[in-house]
Each structure stands twice: as structure tokens, then as C-alpha cells.
CSV table of C-alpha atoms in Angstrom, one decimal:
chain,number,residue,atom,x,y,z
M,1,MET,CA,-21.0,18.6,-4.1
M,2,LEU,CA,-20.9,15.5,-1.9
M,3,LEU,CA,-19.4,17.2,1.1
M,4,PRO,CA,-22.0,19.9,2.0
M,5,SER,CA,-24.9,17.5,1.7
M,6,CYS,CA,-23.1,15.1,4.0
M,7,LEU,CA,-22.5,17.8,6.6
M,8,VAL,CA,-26.1,18.7,6.5
M,9,LEU,CA,-27.0,15.1,7.1
M,10,SER,CA,-24.9,14.7,10.2
M,11,SER,CA,-25.8,18.1,11.6
M,12,SER,CA,-29.4,17.3,11.2
M,13,GLY,CA,-29.0,14.7,13.9
M,14,ILE,CA,-29.4,11.5,11.8
M,15,HIS,CA,-25.9,10.3,13.0
M,16,PRO,CA,-25.2,12.6,15.9
M,17,PHE,CA,-22.3,10.5,17.3
M,18,ARG,CA,-21.1,8.9,14.1
M,19,GLY,CA,-17.4,9.5,13.5
M,20,VAL,CA,-16.4,9.7,17.2
M,21,HIS,CA,-13.7,7.0,17.2
M,22,GLN,CA,-10.9,6.0,19.5
M,23,VAL,CA,-8.4,8.8,19.3
M,24,THR,CA,-4.8,7.9,18.6
M,25,ALA,CA,-1.9,10.0,19.8
M,26,PHE,CA,-0.2,12.3,17.3
M,27,THR,CA,3.4,11.0,16.9
M,28,PRO,CA,5.2,13.1,14.4
M,29,LEU,CA,8.8,12.3,15.4
M,30,VAL,CA,8.4,8.6,15.9
M,31,SER,CA,6.4,8.3,12.7
M,32,TYR,CA,9.0,10.4,10.8
M,33,ALA,CA,11.8,8.1,12.1
M,34,GLY,CA,9.8,5.0,11.2
M,35,GLY,CA,9.3,6.4,7.7
M,36,MET,CA,13.1,7.0,7.4
M,37,LEU,CA,13.6,3.3,8.2
M,38,ILE,CA,11.1,2.4,5.4
M,39,GLY,CA,13.0,4.7,3.0
M,40,LEU,CA,16.3,3.3,4.1
M,41,ALA,CA,15.1,-0.3,3.4
M,42,ALA,CA,13.9,0.8,-0.1
M,43,VAL,CA,17.4,2.3,-0.8
M,44,LEU,CA,19.3,-0.7,0.5
M,45,LEU,CA,17.2,-3.1,-1.5
M,46,MET,CA,17.9,-1.1,-4.7
M,47,LEU,CA,21.6,-0.9,-3.7
M,48,PHE,CA,22.1,-4.6,-3.0
M,49,TRP,CA,19.5,-6.3,-5.2
M,50,GLY,CA,18.5,-3.6,-7.7
M,51,ARG,CA,14.8,-4.1,-7.0
M,52,ILE,CA,11.8,-2.0,-5.9
M,53,ALA,CA,10.7,-2.6,-2.3
M,54,GLY,CA,7.1,-2.9,-3.3
M,55,MET,CA,5.2,-5.2,-0.9
M,56,THR,CA,2.5,-6.1,-3.5
M,57,GLY,CA,5.1,-7.5,-5.8
M,58,ILE,CA,7.0,-9.2,-3.0
M,59,LEU,CA,3.9,-10.8,-1.6
M,60,ALA,CA,2.6,-11.9,-5.1
M,61,GLY,CA,6.1,-13.3,-5.7
M,62,ILE,CA,5.8,-15.9,-3.0
M,63,LEU,CA,2.4,-17.1,-4.2
M,64,PRO,CA,2.0,-19.5,-7.0
M,65,PRO,CA,3.0,-19.4,-9.8
M,66,PHE,CA,6.5,-18.9,-8.3
M,67,GLY,CA,8.9,-16.8,-10.3
M,68,SER,CA,12.7,-16.8,-10.1
M,69,ASP,CA,12.5,-14.1,-7.5
M,70,VAL,CA,10.8,-16.3,-4.9
M,71,ARG,CA,13.9,-16.7,-2.7
M,72,TRP,CA,14.9,-13.0,-2.2
M,73,LYS,CA,11.2,-12.1,-1.8
M,74,ALA,CA,10.7,-14.8,0.9
M,75,SER,CA,13.9,-13.6,2.7
M,76,PHE,CA,12.7,-10.0,2.7
M,77,LEU,CA,9.3,-11.0,4.0
M,78,ALA,CA,10.8,-13.3,6.7
M,79,GLY,CA,12.9,-10.3,7.9
M,80,ALA,CA,9.9,-8.0,7.7
M,81,ILE,CA,7.8,-10.3,9.9
M,82,LEU,CA,10.4,-11.5,12.3
M,83,ALA,CA,11.8,-8.1,13.2
M,84,PRO,CA,8.5,-6.8,14.7
M,85,LEU,CA,8.1,-10.1,16.5
M,86,LEU,CA,11.6,-9.8,18.1
M,87,TYR,CA,11.1,-6.1,18.7
M,88,GLN,CA,8.0,-6.7,20.7
M,89,LEU,CA,9.5,-9.6,22.6
M,90,ALA,CA,12.7,-7.9,23.5
M,91,ILE,CA,12.1,-4.2,23.6
M,92,ALA,CA,8.5,-2.9,23.9
M,93,LYS,CA,4.9,-3.7,23.2
M,94,VAL,CA,3.8,-2.1,19.9
M,95,ASP,CA,0.5,-0.2,19.8
M,96,TYR,CA,-2.1,-2.1,17.9
M,97,GLN,CA,-5.8,-1.3,17.9
M,98,MET,CA,-8.4,-2.7,15.6
M,99,PRO,CA,-11.4,-0.4,15.4
M,100,ILE,CA,-13.4,-2.4,12.9
M,101,SER,CA,-15.2,-5.8,12.7
M,102,SER,CA,-13.8,-9.0,11.2
M,103,THR,CA,-16.3,-8.7,8.3
M,104,GLU,CA,-15.1,-5.2,7.4
M,105,LEU,CA,-11.5,-6.5,7.7
M,106,ILE,CA,-12.2,-9.3,5.3
M,107,VAL,CA,-14.0,-7.1,2.8
M,108,GLY,CA,-11.1,-4.6,3.1
M,109,GLY,CA,-8.5,-7.3,2.6
M,110,VAL,CA,-10.1,-8.7,-0.5
M,111,VAL,CA,-10.8,-5.3,-2.1
M,112,THR,CA,-7.2,-4.2,-1.3
M,113,GLY,CA,-5.8,-7.4,-2.9
M,114,ILE,CA,-7.8,-6.8,-6.1
M,115,GLY,CA,-6.9,-3.1,-6.2
M,116,VAL,CA,-3.1,-3.5,-5.7
M,117,THR,CA,-3.0,-6.3,-8.3
M,118,PHE,CA,-4.7,-4.2,-11.0
M,119,GLY,CA,-3.0,-1.0,-9.9
M,120,SER,CA,0.4,-2.8,-9.9
M,121,GLY,CA,1.4,-1.6,-6.5
M,122,CYS,CA,0.6,-0.2,-3.1
M,123,THR,CA,1.9,2.4,-0.6
M,124,SER,CA,5.4,1.0,-0.6
M,125,GLY,CA,5.8,0.3,-4.3
M,126,HIS,CA,4.1,3.4,-5.7
M,127,GLY,CA,4.1,5.6,-2.6
M,128,VAL,CA,7.7,5.3,-1.5
M,129,CYS,CA,9.7,3.7,-4.3
M,130,GLY,CA,7.7,5.2,-7.2
M,131,LEU,CA,7.6,8.7,-5.9
M,132,ALA,CA,11.2,8.6,-5.0
M,133,ARG,CA,12.2,8.0,-8.6
M,134,PHE,CA,9.7,10.6,-9.8
M,135,SER,CA,7.5,8.1,-11.7
M,136,ARG,CA,4.4,9.8,-13.1
M,137,ARG,CA,2.5,6.5,-13.1
M,138,SER,CA,3.1,6.2,-9.4
M,139,ALA,CA,2.1,9.7,-8.7
M,140,VAL,CA,-1.2,9.1,-10.4
M,141,ALA,CA,-1.6,5.9,-8.4
M,142,VAL,CA,-0.9,7.6,-5.1
M,143,ILE,CA,-3.3,10.5,-5.8
M,144,MET,CA,-6.0,7.9,-6.7
M,145,PHE,CA,-5.6,5.6,-3.7
M,146,MET,CA,-5.2,8.4,-1.2
M,147,SER,CA,-8.2,10.2,-2.4
M,148,PHE,CA,-10.3,7.1,-2.4
M,149,ALA,CA,-9.1,6.2,1.1
M,150,PHE,CA,-10.1,9.6,2.5
M,151,LEU,CA,-13.5,9.4,0.7
M,152,THR,CA,-14.1,5.8,1.9
M,153,VAL,CA,-13.4,6.6,5.5
M,154,PHE,CA,-15.6,9.7,5.3
M,155,VAL,CA,-18.4,7.5,3.9
M,156,THR,CA,-18.0,4.6,6.4
M,157,ARG,CA,-17.6,6.8,9.4
M,158,HIS,CA,-19.9,9.8,8.8
M,159,ILE,CA,-22.5,8.8,6.3
M,160,VAL,CA,-23.5,5.1,6.3
Q,1,MET,CA,24.8,-14.7,2.6
Q,2,ARG,CA,23.0,-12.6,0.0
Q,3,TYR,CA,19.7,-13.8,1.3
Q,4,ILE,CA,20.7,-12.9,4.9
Q,5,VAL,CA,21.4,-9.3,3.8
Q,6,VAL,CA,18.0,-9.1,2.0
Q,7,GLY,CA,16.4,-10.5,5.2
Q,8,LEU,CA,18.0,-7.8,7.2
Q,9,ILE,CA,16.8,-5.2,4.8
Q,10,GLY,CA,13.3,-6.7,5.2
Q,11,ALA,CA,13.8,-6.4,9.0
Q,12,ILE,CA,14.6,-2.6,8.7
Q,13,PHE,CA,11.4,-2.3,6.6
Q,14,GLY,CA,9.3,-4.2,9.2
Q,15,LEU,CA,10.7,-2.1,12.0
Q,16,GLY,CA,10.0,1.1,10.1
Q,17,ILE,CA,6.4,0.0,9.5
Q,18,ILE,CA,5.6,-0.8,13.1
Q,19,THR,CA,7.4,2.1,14.7
Q,20,SER,CA,5.8,4.5,12.3
Q,21,GLY,CA,2.3,3.4,13.1
Q,22,MET,CA,1.4,2.2,9.6
Q,23,GLY,CA,0.9,-1.3,11.2
Q,24,ASN,CA,-1.8,0.0,13.5
Q,25,PRO,CA,-5.2,0.2,11.7
Q,26,ALA,CA,-6.7,2.6,14.3
Q,27,LYS,CA,-4.0,5.1,13.4
Q,28,VAL,CA,-4.3,4.6,9.7
Q,29,LEU,CA,-8.1,5.0,9.7
Q,30,ASN,CA,-7.7,8.1,11.9
Q,31,PHE,CA,-5.3,9.6,9.4
Q,32,PHE,CA,-8.1,9.3,6.8
Q,33,ASP,CA,-10.8,10.6,9.1
Q,34,LEU,CA,-10.4,14.3,8.5
Q,35,ALA,CA,-13.9,15.0,9.7
Q,36,GLY,CA,-13.5,12.9,12.9
Q,37,SER,CA,-10.6,11.6,15.1
Q,38,PHE,CA,-8.0,12.9,12.6
Q,39,ASP,CA,-4.4,11.9,13.4
Q,40,PRO,CA,-1.9,13.4,10.9
Q,41,SER,CA,1.0,11.2,11.9
Q,42,LEU,CA,1.1,9.1,8.7
Q,43,ALA,CA,1.9,12.1,6.6
Q,44,PHE,CA,5.2,12.2,8.5
Q,45,VAL,CA,5.8,8.5,7.6
Q,46,MET,CA,5.7,9.3,4.0
Q,47,ALA,CA,7.8,12.4,4.5
Q,48,GLY,CA,10.4,10.4,6.4
Q,49,ALA,CA,10.5,7.7,3.8
Q,50,LEU,CA,11.0,10.1,0.9
Q,51,THR,CA,13.6,12.1,2.8
Q,52,VAL,CA,15.8,9.1,2.6
Q,53,ALA,CA,14.6,7.4,-0.6
Q,54,VAL,CA,14.8,10.4,-2.9
Q,55,PRO,CA,18.5,11.2,-2.4
Q,56,GLY,CA,19.3,7.5,-1.9
Q,57,TYR,CA,17.8,6.5,-5.3
Q,58,ALA,CA,19.3,9.6,-7.0
Q,59,PHE,CA,22.8,8.6,-5.7
Q,60,ILE,CA,22.4,5.0,-6.7
Q,61,PHE,CA,21.1,5.6,-10.2
Q,62,ARG,CA,23.6,8.4,-10.9
Q,63,LYS,CA,26.7,6.8,-9.5
Q,64,LEU,CA,26.4,3.1,-9.7
Q,65,ARG,CA,26.4,0.9,-12.7
Q,66,LYS,CA,25.0,-2.2,-11.1
Q,67,PRO,CA,23.7,-3.4,-7.7
Q,68,VAL,CA,26.0,-5.2,-5.3
Q,69,PHE,CA,24.4,-8.7,-5.7
Q,70,THR,CA,22.7,-8.8,-9.0
Q,71,SER,CA,23.6,-7.8,-12.6
Q,72,ASP,CA,21.2,-4.9,-13.2
Q,73,PHE,CA,18.8,-2.5,-11.7
Q,74,ASN,CA,15.3,-3.7,-12.4
Q,75,VAL,CA,12.8,-0.8,-12.2
Q,76,PRO,CA,9.4,-0.7,-13.8
Q,77,THR,CA,9.6,0.5,-17.3
Q,78,ASN,CA,5.9,0.8,-18.0
Q,79,ARG,CA,5.1,4.6,-18.3
Q,80,LYS,CA,1.6,4.3,-19.5
Q,81,ILE,CA,-1.1,5.8,-17.3
Q,82,ASP,CA,-3.9,3.6,-18.3
Q,83,ARG,CA,-7.4,2.7,-17.0
Q,84,LYS,CA,-6.1,-0.4,-15.2
Q,85,LEU,CA,-3.7,1.7,-13.1
Q,86,VAL,CA,-6.3,4.4,-12.3
Q,87,ILE,CA,-9.1,2.0,-11.5
Q,88,GLY,CA,-6.9,-0.5,-9.6
Q,89,SER,CA,-5.4,2.2,-7.4
Q,90,SER,CA,-8.9,3.6,-6.7
Q,91,ILE,CA,-10.1,0.2,-5.7
Q,92,PHE,CA,-7.0,-0.2,-3.4
Q,93,GLY,CA,-7.9,3.2,-1.8
Q,94,ILE,CA,-11.4,1.9,-1.1
Q,95,GLY,CA,-9.9,-1.3,0.4
Q,96,TRP,CA,-7.4,0.7,2.5
Q,97,GLY,CA,-10.2,2.9,3.8
Q,98,ILE,CA,-12.3,-0.1,4.8
Q,99,GLY,CA,-9.6,-2.3,6.3
Q,100,GLY,CA,-7.0,0.2,7.5
Q,101,PHE,CA,-4.1,-1.9,6.3
Q,102,CYS,CA,-2.0,-1.5,3.2
Q,103,PRO,CA,-0.2,-4.7,2.1
Q,104,GLY,CA,3.2,-3.4,3.1
Q,105,ALA,CA,1.9,-2.7,6.6
Q,106,SER,CA,-0.2,-5.8,7.2
Q,107,LEU,CA,2.7,-8.3,6.7
Q,108,PRO,CA,5.1,-6.8,9.3
Q,109,ALA,CA,2.0,-6.5,11.6
Q,110,LEU,CA,1.8,-10.3,11.5
Q,111,GLY,CA,4.8,-10.4,13.7
Q,112,LEU,CA,2.9,-8.6,16.5
Q,113,GLY,CA,0.7,-11.7,16.8
Q,114,HIS,CA,-2.8,-10.3,16.6
Q,115,LEU,CA,-5.4,-12.6,15.1
Q,116,SER,CA,-7.0,-9.7,13.1
Q,117,SER,CA,-3.9,-9.1,11.1
Q,118,TYR,CA,-3.9,-12.8,10.0
Q,119,ILE,CA,-7.5,-12.5,9.0
Q,120,PHE,CA,-6.6,-9.4,6.9
Q,121,VAL,CA,-3.6,-11.1,5.2
Q,122,LEU,CA,-5.7,-14.2,4.3
Q,123,ALA,CA,-8.3,-11.9,2.7
Q,124,LEU,CA,-5.6,-9.9,1.0
Q,125,VAL,CA,-4.0,-13.0,-0.5
Q,126,THR,CA,-7.5,-14.1,-1.6
Q,127,GLY,CA,-8.0,-10.8,-3.4
Q,128,ILE,CA,-4.6,-11.0,-5.1
Q,129,ILE,CA,-5.3,-14.5,-6.4
Q,130,LEU,CA,-8.8,-13.5,-7.4
Q,131,ALA,CA,-7.5,-10.6,-9.4
Q,132,GLN,CA,-4.8,-12.8,-11.0
Q,133,LEU,CA,-7.5,-15.2,-12.1
Q,134,ILE,CA,-9.6,-12.4,-13.5
Q,135,GLN,CA,-6.6,-11.2,-15.5
Q,136,LYS,CA,-5.8,-14.7,-16.7
Q,137,THR,CA,-9.3,-15.5,-17.9
Q,138,LYS,CA,-9.4,-12.1,-19.6
Q,139,ALA,CA,-12.8,-11.6,-17.9
Q,140,LEU,CA,-12.0,-7.9,-17.8
Q,141,ASP,CA,-11.4,-7.6,-21.5
Q,142,ILE,CA,-14.8,-9.2,-22.2
Q,143,PHE,CA,-16.4,-6.9,-19.6
Q,144,SER,CA,-14.8,-3.7,-21.0
Q,145,ARG,CA,-15.7,-4.8,-24.6
Q,146,ALA,CA,-19.3,-5.2,-23.4
Q,147,LEU,CA,-19.0,-1.7,-21.8
Q,148,ARG,CA,-17.8,-0.2,-25.0
Q,149,ARG,CA,-21.0,-1.2,-26.7
Q,150,ILE,CA,-23.0,1.0,-24.4
Q,151,PRO,CA,-23.0,4.5,-25.9
Q,152,LEU,CA,-21.4,6.9,-23.5
Q,153,ASN,CA,-20.9,10.6,-23.7
Q,154,GLY,CA,-18.5,13.1,-22.1
Q,155,ASP,CA,-15.5,12.0,-20.0
Q,156,ALA,CA,-16.3,8.3,-19.9
Q,157,GLY,CA,-16.3,8.1,-23.7
Q,158,GLU,CA,-13.0,9.9,-23.9
Q,159,LEU,CA,-11.4,7.6,-21.4
Q,160,GLN,CA,-12.5,4.6,-23.4
Q,161,ASP,CA,-11.1,5.9,-26.6
Q,162,ARG,CA,-7.7,6.3,-25.0
Q,163,ALA,CA,-7.7,2.8,-23.4
């Protein structure tokens, strides 16, 4: 229902150039390899510590009120932040482009924080760890956040 | 020693995020922009992660009795698909579509040193704290109780009965 009416809107010339954004290169192999590293980290954390590599829980764990897990969570985060820093210093510059304004970024950040807290997880917790252990709860979460992300980008880039 | 190992596992996670492109908001937003500058790369990230995590988890849960450093596997036991999960995940999807960062990607991106990633993470932390406050004050319960007073028909009514 929504889709056809939007297409009519944009083809009628109200937003003729809306949606033309900086193109990023299609990188299937590098992205697949990077994904394997994320999966490997999830497996290793389960193997050594018996925990889900969910970034929402890990980040929440280093915020007050601190639980008993604060130390491993802080260690994991430190590694996750320092590795890209060292990689960029020692090996190669990493592609990073920010196509949106600070205001959009702040709104996106706050909304994301609220959503992952109520939804008990994000792309790493539900998307990787949850799906990998065939959790129905996580499958529902993934379907919801992927659908709404597609819908939101369609609205922000092609309608509003 | 145990914490160094966990730090190294975090490092693998961080490297995976930045090499995969998850830490680049332009790439993430283009993945979601089917009608515009679509870049399907991120589907390969998920595929790569599951290629390793599915057999890895299966092996661990089938063959091992306990993790190396701790006494037990601690996986979420909640199996209820409730309104909180569905609405929370939907809100996250909206935030992801606006900001182009998921929490797991924004933190490793901090290491790349761009101011915008710091702005995002500050906003993210604000959102998490805000949601925790809402949960603590039970503001949501009051809100949903108020909602229940409004007569609804169809799906919405059904959803409320189940919750």
C-alpha cells in the first residue's frame, strides 16, 4: 500500500533527486571475511567465557549500576576499540563516510539506545549469536529491526 | 590472563566490524536504501558471521560441558515473544535507519577516531540510560495500562490480550 503511492510521489517530480546518495563499493568478499571474524569472536567468547557476544549487553554492563560482569565486558570493549585504532595506524586507513547530519546522528543514537534496551539486543546479540543458536525470539527481533531499518531509510531518503 | 584473552576476542570482533564495513554508516545506510544507492555488502557480513557461528555454537553446546574460564554457559533463557521485544526491536530498526550505526558497530568505530562516532555513542548511551530509567520507574506499565482502557478492535486488541 505504502510503496506504490511513494513511487508515484517521487516520479511526479516532487523529489526528483531525492535518494541519490554517495555510492559505496560492493565488497562481498571483504565483507564476508569481516563477518567471519565477527562470528569467530562470538564462538570464542562462548568457548572461553560462556557468554553471548551481544554489544548491547556488553555496553550496558559497563554503565552504572555495574554488575559482576563489568571486568570482562570492559576488557572485550577495550579490545574491540583498540584493534581498529591499531589497524588503522599500522596497516591501512579504514573507509568511513558519514552521510548524515549531527542532529540525525544524535536522534538515531538515542532511538537506537532505547530500542536495543527494550528489545534486549542488537545486530550482534540477536542477529549473530541469537540466530546462530536458533532462538525464535532473536529471529523475531531480527525480522522487526531489519524491516524497520529498510522502511526508515526509504522514508528518510525518498519521501520526507 | 583471562581478561587478556577476552580483550583479544574483543579485538577480533572489532577488526571484523571495521573490515566488513558495518562501522561505515554510508555503507550501512546504502544497504537499507533498496530504492537508491543500494549496496548489498552487509548481507555478506551476516552470512559470514553465521557461517562460523552456527557450527561453532553447535560444537560447543554439544561437546563441551563448561566454558574454559567460567563455570557455566550463560545463554538467554527467556523464550517469550512479547510486546516489549517486538516494539523494542522495531524502535531499534528505526534508530539504525536514521543513524546508520548499530551499537556493535559504533563502538569499534570509535577506534577510527572520527568525531561523529563519538557523538553517536554518547547519544546511544543516553538512550540506553533513558530506557533503563523508564523501565525502573515503570512508566511503561502505567502507559500500557492507560492504553488498555482505550477500546481497541482487531489485531491491536488481540496483541494486548496476549501481553
